mmCIF file of C-alpha atoms in Angstrom:
data_model
loop_
_atom_site.group_PDB
_atom_site.id
_atom_site.type_symbol
_atom_site.label_atom_id
_atom_site.label_comp_id
_atom_site.label_asym_id
_atom_site.label_seq_id
_atom_site.Cartn_x
_atom_site.Cartn_y
_atom_site.Cartn_z
ATOM 1 C CA UNK M 56 -13.138 8.267 -15.624
ATOM 2 C CA UNK M 57 -10.689 9.387 -18.302
ATOM 3 C CA UNK M 58 -7.165 10.573 -17.536
ATOM 4 C CA UNK M 59 -5.985 13.891 -18.860
ATOM 5 C CA UNK M 60 -9.043 15.957 -18.157
ATOM 6 C CA UNK M 61 -12.784 16.132 -18.035
ATOM 7 C CA UNK M 62 -15.260 16.002 -20.895
ATOM 8 C CA UNK M 63 -18.229 18.269 -21.250
ATOM 9 C CA UNK M 64 -21.646 16.605 -21.148
ATOM 10 C CA UNK M 65 -22.115 16.713 -24.915
ATOM 11 C CA UNK M 66 -18.764 15.037 -25.588
ATOM 12 C CA UNK M 67 -19.475 12.425 -22.941
ATOM 13 C CA UNK M 68 -22.904 11.589 -24.424
ATOM 14 C CA UNK M 69 -21.412 11.321 -27.923
ATOM 15 C CA UNK M 70 -18.657 9.028 -26.695
ATOM 16 C CA UNK M 71 -21.098 6.850 -24.742
ATOM 17 C CA UNK M 72 -23.303 6.595 -27.842
ATOM 18 C CA UNK M 73 -20.350 5.530 -30.012
ATOM 19 C CA UNK M 74 -19.189 3.003 -27.425
ATOM 20 C CA UNK M 75 -22.694 1.529 -27.218
ATOM 21 C CA UNK M 76 -22.780 1.152 -31.017
ATOM 22 C CA UNK M 77 -19.530 -0.828 -30.803
ATOM 23 C CA UNK M 78 -20.908 -3.035 -28.028
ATOM 24 C CA UNK M 79 -18.777 -1.384 -25.363
ATOM 25 C CA UNK M 80 -19.951 -0.366 -21.910
ATOM 26 C CA UNK M 81 -18.012 1.618 -19.276
ATOM 27 C CA UNK M 82 -19.006 2.091 -15.632
ATOM 28 C CA UNK M 83 -17.390 3.433 -12.475
ATOM 29 C CA UNK M 84 -16.794 0.950 -9.645
ATOM 30 C CA UNK M 85 -18.118 2.667 -6.516
ATOM 31 C CA UNK M 86 -16.715 2.419 -2.981
ATOM 32 C CA UNK M 87 -13.130 1.479 -3.900
ATOM 33 C CA UNK M 88 -10.716 2.198 -1.043
ATOM 34 C CA UNK M 89 -7.534 0.718 -2.495
ATOM 35 C CA UNK M 90 -6.300 -1.624 -5.201
ATOM 36 C CA UNK M 91 -3.435 -4.056 -4.559
ATOM 37 C CA UNK M 92 -1.467 -5.642 -7.400
ATOM 38 C CA UNK M 93 0.583 -8.583 -6.127
ATOM 39 C CA UNK M 94 3.861 -9.355 -7.879
ATOM 40 C CA UNK M 95 6.416 -12.062 -7.103
ATOM 41 C CA UNK M 96 8.349 -10.039 -4.525
ATOM 42 C CA UNK M 97 6.332 -6.867 -3.908
ATOM 43 C CA UNK M 98 2.904 -5.313 -3.995
ATOM 44 C CA UNK M 99 1.755 -2.172 -5.756
ATOM 45 C CA UNK M 100 -0.854 -0.380 -3.640
ATOM 46 C CA UNK M 101 -3.091 2.229 -5.243
ATOM 47 C CA UNK M 102 -4.968 4.366 -2.721
ATOM 48 C CA UNK M 103 -7.603 7.029 -3.376
ATOM 49 C CA UNK M 104 -8.417 4.825 -6.351
ATOM 50 C CA UNK M 105 -10.952 5.546 -9.052
ATOM 51 C CA UNK M 106 -11.756 2.377 -10.970
ATOM 52 C CA UNK M 107 -13.574 2.192 -14.296
ATOM 53 C CA UNK M 108 -14.683 -1.088 -15.837
ATOM 54 C CA UNK M 109 -15.013 -1.304 -19.600
ATOM 55 C CA UNK M 110 -16.820 -4.292 -21.074
ATOM 56 C CA UNK M 111 -16.148 -5.033 -24.728
ATOM 57 C CA UNK M 112 -16.180 -8.185 -26.830
ATOM 58 C CA UNK M 113 -16.827 -10.402 -23.810
ATOM 59 C CA UNK M 114 -13.870 -9.061 -21.828
ATOM 60 C CA UNK M 115 -13.601 -6.675 -18.885
ATOM 61 C CA UNK M 116 -10.821 -4.088 -18.734
ATOM 62 C CA UNK M 117 -10.112 -2.193 -15.530
ATOM 63 C CA UNK M 118 -8.709 1.343 -15.562
ATOM 64 C CA UNK M 119 -7.255 2.479 -12.223
ATOM 65 C CA UNK M 120 -6.229 6.011 -11.288
ATOM 66 C CA UNK M 121 -4.868 6.961 -7.850
ATOM 67 C CA UNK M 122 -1.864 7.396 -5.558
ATOM 68 C CA UNK M 123 0.717 4.615 -6.021
ATOM 69 C CA UNK M 124 3.181 3.151 -3.526
ATOM 70 C CA UNK M 125 5.098 -0.105 -3.343
ATOM 71 C CA UNK M 126 5.590 -2.405 -0.380
ATOM 72 C CA UNK M 127 7.193 -5.740 0.353
ATOM 73 C CA UNK M 128 4.858 -8.592 -0.495
ATOM 74 C CA UNK M 129 2.649 -9.607 2.406
ATOM 75 C CA UNK M 130 3.364 -6.588 4.588
ATOM 76 C CA UNK M 131 0.714 -4.129 5.684
ATOM 77 C CA UNK M 132 3.164 -1.263 5.978
ATOM 78 C CA UNK M 133 4.890 0.474 3.082
ATOM 79 C CA UNK M 134 7.747 1.460 5.410
ATOM 80 C CA UNK M 135 8.896 -2.052 6.363
ATOM 81 C CA UNK M 136 12.660 -2.357 6.660
ATOM 82 C CA UNK M 137 14.495 -5.159 4.900
ATOM 83 C CA UNK M 138 17.791 -6.868 5.675
ATOM 84 C CA UNK M 139 20.465 -5.156 3.635
ATOM 85 C CA UNK M 140 23.442 -7.225 2.508
ATOM 86 C CA UNK M 141 26.864 -5.743 3.359
ATOM 87 C CA UNK M 142 27.971 -6.357 -0.244
ATOM 88 C CA UNK M 143 25.072 -4.193 -1.455
ATOM 89 C CA UNK M 144 26.074 -1.428 0.961
ATOM 90 C CA UNK M 145 29.670 -1.629 -0.294
ATOM 91 C CA UNK M 146 28.566 -1.472 -3.920
ATOM 92 C CA UNK M 147 26.288 1.550 -3.429
ATOM 93 C CA UNK M 148 28.921 3.374 -1.362
ATOM 94 C CA UNK M 149 31.656 2.769 -3.961
ATOM 95 C CA UNK M 150 29.429 3.731 -6.894
ATOM 96 C CA UNK M 151 28.187 6.971 -5.331
ATOM 97 C CA UNK M 152 31.102 8.085 -3.160
ATOM 98 C CA UNK M 153 29.040 8.243 0.051
ATOM 99 C CA UNK M 154 29.763 6.612 3.396
ATOM 100 C CA UNK M 155 28.635 3.067 4.101
ATOM 101 C CA UNK M 156 26.205 4.376 6.735
ATOM 102 C CA UNK M 157 24.594 6.733 4.220
ATOM 103 C CA UNK M 158 24.459 3.943 1.605
ATOM 104 C CA UNK M 159 22.784 1.581 4.096
ATOM 105 C CA UNK M 160 20.259 4.259 5.100
ATOM 106 C CA UNK M 161 19.228 4.910 1.493
ATOM 107 C CA UNK M 162 19.103 1.177 0.694
ATOM 108 C CA UNK M 163 16.700 0.719 3.620
ATOM 109 C CA UNK M 164 14.574 3.622 2.375
ATOM 110 C CA UNK M 165 14.231 2.068 -1.091
ATOM 111 C CA UNK M 166 13.635 -1.472 0.144
ATOM 112 C CA UNK M 167 17.032 -2.790 -0.973
ATOM 113 C CA UNK M 168 16.695 -1.699 -4.610
ATOM 114 C CA UNK M 169 20.327 -1.160 -5.705
ATOM 115 C CA UNK M 170 19.570 0.802 -8.869
ATOM 116 C CA UNK M 171 17.147 3.150 -7.107
ATOM 117 C CA UNK M 172 19.619 3.732 -4.247
ATOM 118 C CA UNK M 173 22.421 4.583 -6.680
ATOM 119 C CA UNK M 174 20.196 6.927 -8.668
ATOM 120 C CA UNK M 175 18.970 8.605 -5.495
ATOM 121 C CA UNK M 176 22.519 9.200 -4.261
ATOM 122 C CA UNK M 177 24.073 9.897 -7.647
#
């Protein structure tokens, strides 16, 4: 429920008591398989997710812990290849000193992200 370690039962009871006094309530969401956050051009997929819901002052806050990967929006596969622009290949190759083939390969691996490709090769 809380990142950074586990609490002993006494600490947990004390914290729950304090939260209740402040009108806060926290529960685990059971049966979660994955969480998908949809952005404009990609999705963040959190698998093996543990989700906690905290209710306070009329609002719900979700805490998610798990394994994170990104994928192209709308795809079901994190390893989908994207069309790589020749200008992007040229830029990555010139910035990192690798061949165009190697630059294209890395760009495909990182979904066309120029900065990530340069950092990976640099």
